[in-house]
Amino acid sequence: EVQLVESGGGLVQAGGSLRLSCVASGFDFDRLTIGWFRQAPGKEREGVSCISTSADKIYYEDFVKGRFTISRDNVKKTVYLQMNNLKPADTAVYYCAAAPSLTVVPIAEWYHTWGQGTQVTVSS
């Protein structure tokens, strides 16, 4: 069974940090781009970041540049999203998703396998 499982969400104060993990199983993880997305209540899902198979291509949306860092460990089949200097506007359910290796941006329609999400709440 192809599966992605996110973890690491929680409640944190503004300015704090969290590290999200996305663990894959059931497919060739090292042949896929992995992206992070988020959806806040009442808002559309939006891309956050993505990382290519060998981590040579990394993309961040402007609103997380300088604060979030994406990385991957292909041996552990895991992608991480280190989130620093969190803001209340970062409050959302965060999802990881897998896309073909040529994908270099987090456009949701290009991603075919999704995790169940993990809640991140940032208090002011």
PDB file of C-alpha atoms in Angstrom:
ATOM      1  CA  GLU A   1       0.000   0.000   0.000  1.00  0.00           C
ATOM      2  CA  VAL A   2       1.344   3.417  -1.002  1.00  0.00           C
ATOM      3  CA  GLN A   3       1.291   5.651   2.031  1.00  0.00           C
ATOM      4  CA  LEU A   4       2.591   8.945   3.397  1.00  0.00           C
ATOM      5  CA  VAL A   5       2.301   9.701   7.102  1.00  0.00           C
ATOM      6  CA  GLU A   6       2.955  13.117   8.588  1.00  0.00           C
ATOM      7  CA  SER A   7       3.849  13.840  12.189  1.00  0.00           C
ATOM      8  CA  GLY A   8       5.337  16.585  14.307  1.00  0.00           C
ATOM      9  CA  GLY A   9       2.520  19.084  14.388  1.00  0.00           C
ATOM     10  CA  GLY A  10       1.344  20.742  17.565  1.00  0.00           C
ATOM     11  CA  LEU A  11       0.691  23.962  19.406  1.00  0.00           C
ATOM     12  CA  VAL A  12       3.497  26.499  19.619  1.00  0.00           C
ATOM     13  CA  GLN A  13       3.796  30.166  20.475  1.00  0.00           C
ATOM     14  CA  ALA A  14       4.673  32.738  17.861  1.00  0.00           C
ATOM     15  CA  GLY A  15       8.398  32.742  17.257  1.00  0.00           C
ATOM     16  CA  GLY A  16       8.697  29.079  18.134  1.00  0.00           C
ATOM     17  CA  SER A  17       9.732  26.104  16.032  1.00  0.00           C
ATOM     18  CA  LEU A  18       8.404  22.740  14.939  1.00  0.00           C
ATOM     19  CA  ARG A  19       9.800  19.997  12.738  1.00  0.00           C
ATOM     20  CA  LEU A  20       7.367  18.049  10.620  1.00  0.00           C
ATOM     21  CA  SER A  21       8.188  14.596   9.296  1.00  0.00           C
ATOM     22  CA  CYS A  22       6.705  12.752   6.342  1.00  0.00           C
ATOM     23  CA  VAL A  23       7.424   9.018   6.215  1.00  0.00           C
ATOM     24  CA  ALA A  24       6.750   7.066   3.044  1.00  0.00           C
ATOM     25  CA  SER A  25       6.060   3.418   2.428  1.00  0.00           C
ATOM     26  CA  GLY A  26       4.971   1.247  -0.460  1.00  0.00           C
ATOM     27  CA  PHE A  27       6.721   3.038  -3.341  1.00  0.00           C
ATOM     28  CA  ASP A  28      10.115   4.104  -4.675  1.00  0.00           C
ATOM     29  CA  PHE A  29      10.534   7.118  -2.449  1.00  0.00           C
ATOM     30  CA  ASP A  30      13.874   8.146  -3.930  1.00  0.00           C
ATOM     31  CA  ARG A  31      12.313   8.502  -7.394  1.00  0.00           C
ATOM     32  CA  LEU A  32       9.709  11.035  -6.329  1.00  0.00           C
ATOM     33  CA  THR A  33       9.583  14.736  -5.570  1.00  0.00           C
ATOM     34  CA  ILE A  34       8.003  15.390  -2.177  1.00  0.00           C
ATOM     35  CA  GLY A  35       6.086  18.543  -1.425  1.00  0.00           C
ATOM     36  CA  TRP A  36       4.573  20.172   1.638  1.00  0.00           C
ATOM     37  CA  PHE A  37       1.232  21.909   1.474  1.00  0.00           C
ATOM     38  CA  ARG A  38      -1.040  23.514   4.016  1.00  0.00           C
ATOM     39  CA  GLN A  39      -4.670  24.419   4.388  1.00  0.00           C
ATOM     40  CA  ALA A  40      -5.976  26.899   6.912  1.00  0.00           C
ATOM     41  CA  PRO A  41      -9.636  26.965   7.971  1.00  0.00           C
ATOM     42  CA  GLY A  42     -11.761  28.583   5.293  1.00  0.00           C
ATOM     43  CA  LYS A  43      -8.850  28.911   2.889  1.00  0.00           C
ATOM     44  CA  GLU A  44      -7.638  27.121  -0.188  1.00  0.00           C
ATOM     45  CA  ARG A  45      -4.848  24.583   0.067  1.00  0.00           C
ATOM     46  CA  GLU A  46      -1.524  26.173  -0.812  1.00  0.00           C
ATOM     47  CA  GLY A  47       1.924  24.897  -1.619  1.00  0.00           C
ATOM     48  CA  VAL A  48       4.708  25.540   0.859  1.00  0.00           C
ATOM     49  CA  SER A  49       7.858  23.817  -0.379  1.00  0.00           C
ATOM     50  CA  CYS A  50       9.128  20.848  -2.335  1.00  0.00           C
ATOM     51  CA  ILE A  51      12.323  18.883  -2.731  1.00  0.00           C
ATOM     52  CA  SER A  52      13.568  16.828  -5.661  1.00  0.00           C
ATOM     53  CA  THR A  53      14.713  13.221  -5.521  1.00  0.00           C
ATOM     54  CA  SER A  54      18.347  13.989  -4.750  1.00  0.00           C
ATOM     55  CA  ALA A  55      17.623  17.278  -2.985  1.00  0.00           C
ATOM     56  CA  ASP A  56      19.389  19.250  -5.701  1.00  0.00           C
ATOM     57  CA  LYS A  57      16.233  21.244  -6.434  1.00  0.00           C
ATOM     58  CA  ILE A  58      14.408  22.892  -3.575  1.00  0.00           C
ATOM     59  CA  TYR A  59      11.576  25.359  -3.813  1.00  0.00           C
ATOM     60  CA  TYR A  60      10.010  27.586  -1.183  1.00  0.00           C
ATOM     61  CA  GLU A  61       7.054  29.870  -1.433  1.00  0.00           C
ATOM     62  CA  ASP A  62       7.942  33.456  -0.564  1.00  0.00           C
ATOM     63  CA  PHE A  63       5.958  33.447   2.660  1.00  0.00           C
ATOM     64  CA  VAL A  64       8.229  30.780   4.217  1.00  0.00           C
ATOM     65  CA  LYS A  65      11.597  31.680   2.713  1.00  0.00           C
ATOM     66  CA  GLY A  66      14.193  32.182   5.415  1.00  0.00           C
ATOM     67  CA  ARG A  67      12.013  30.511   8.045  1.00  0.00           C
ATOM     68  CA  PHE A  68      11.315  26.971   6.779  1.00  0.00           C
ATOM     69  CA  THR A  69      13.840  24.376   5.625  1.00  0.00           C
ATOM     70  CA  ILE A  70      12.964  21.220   3.737  1.00  0.00           C
ATOM     71  CA  SER A  71      15.243  18.173   3.680  1.00  0.00           C
ATOM     72  CA  ARG A  72      15.044  14.486   2.943  1.00  0.00           C
ATOM     73  CA  ASP A  73      16.663  11.208   3.976  1.00  0.00           C
ATOM     74  CA  ASN A  74      16.133   8.654   1.235  1.00  0.00           C
ATOM     75  CA  VAL A  75      17.426   5.803   3.402  1.00  0.00           C
ATOM     76  CA  LYS A  76      14.767   6.537   6.008  1.00  0.00           C
ATOM     77  CA  LYS A  77      12.204   7.421   3.322  1.00  0.00           C
ATOM     78  CA  THR A  78      11.490  10.614   5.207  1.00  0.00           C
ATOM     79  CA  VAL A  79      11.134  14.281   4.311  1.00  0.00           C
ATOM     80  CA  TYR A  80      11.379  16.937   6.993  1.00  0.00           C
ATOM     81  CA  LEU A  81      10.080  20.467   7.207  1.00  0.00           C
ATOM     82  CA  GLN A  82      11.879  22.505   9.829  1.00  0.00           C
ATOM     83  CA  MET A  83       9.738  25.507  10.675  1.00  0.00           C
ATOM     84  CA  ASN A  84      11.312  28.365  12.604  1.00  0.00           C
ATOM     85  CA  ASN A  85      10.017  31.761  13.657  1.00  0.00           C
ATOM     86  CA  LEU A  86       6.463  30.550  13.324  1.00  0.00           C
ATOM     87  CA  LYS A  87       3.656  33.071  12.969  1.00  0.00           C
ATOM     88  CA  PRO A  88      -0.061  32.791  13.715  1.00  0.00           C
ATOM     89  CA  ALA A  89      -0.609  32.961   9.941  1.00  0.00           C
ATOM     90  CA  ASP A  90       1.211  29.611   9.672  1.00  0.00           C
ATOM     91  CA  THR A  91      -1.645  27.899  11.516  1.00  0.00           C
ATOM     92  CA  ALA A  92      -2.988  25.175   9.219  1.00  0.00           C
ATOM     93  CA  VAL A  93      -3.140  21.477   8.555  1.00  0.00           C
ATOM     94  CA  TYR A  94       0.106  20.538   6.848  1.00  0.00           C
ATOM     95  CA  TYR A  95       0.192  17.775   4.247  1.00  0.00           C
ATOM     96  CA  CYS A  96       3.011  16.072   2.416  1.00  0.00           C
ATOM     97  CA  ALA A  97       2.520  14.657  -1.042  1.00  0.00           C
ATOM     98  CA  ALA A  98       4.464  12.821  -3.736  1.00  0.00           C
ATOM     99  CA  ALA A  99       4.889  13.779  -7.387  1.00  0.00           C
ATOM    100  CA  PRO A 100       6.874  12.555 -10.390  1.00  0.00           C
ATOM    101  CA  SER A 101      10.575  13.359 -10.273  1.00  0.00           C
ATOM    102  CA  LEU A 102      10.363  16.147 -12.877  1.00  0.00           C
ATOM    103  CA  THR A 103       8.107  18.177 -10.579  1.00  0.00           C
ATOM    104  CA  VAL A 104       9.975  21.161  -9.146  1.00  0.00           C
ATOM    105  CA  VAL A 105       7.189  23.313  -7.686  1.00  0.00           C
ATOM    106  CA  PRO A 106       4.428  22.601  -5.156  1.00  0.00           C
ATOM    107  CA  ILE A 107       1.389  22.720  -7.408  1.00  0.00           C
ATOM    108  CA  ALA A 108      -1.162  20.427  -5.816  1.00  0.00           C
ATOM    109  CA  GLU A 109      -2.639  19.076  -9.047  1.00  0.00           C
ATOM    110  CA  TRP A 110       0.712  17.542  -9.951  1.00  0.00           C
ATOM    111  CA  TYR A 111       0.917  15.460  -6.760  1.00  0.00           C
ATOM    112  CA  HIS A 112      -0.696  12.036  -6.756  1.00  0.00           C
ATOM    113  CA  THR A 113      -0.245  10.608  -3.253  1.00  0.00           C
ATOM    114  CA  TRP A 114      -1.144  12.506  -0.108  1.00  0.00           C
ATOM    115  CA  GLY A 115      -0.781  12.037   3.616  1.00  0.00           C
ATOM    116  CA  GLN A 116      -3.548  12.575   6.130  1.00  0.00           C
ATOM    117  CA  GLY A 117      -2.127  15.841   7.462  1.00  0.00           C
ATOM    118  CA  THR A 118      -0.849  17.141  10.776  1.00  0.00           C
ATOM    119  CA  GLN A 119      -2.221  20.177  12.595  1.00  0.00           C
ATOM    120  CA  VAL A 120       0.051  23.128  13.316  1.00  0.00           C
ATOM    121  CA  THR A 121      -1.324  25.840  15.572  1.00  0.00           C
ATOM    122  CA  VAL A 122       0.641  28.994  16.341  1.00  0.00           C
ATOM    123  CA  SER A 123      -0.643  31.180  19.145  1.00  0.00           C
ATOM    124  CA  SER A 124       0.041  34.902  19.367  1.00  0.00           C
TER     125      SER A 124
END
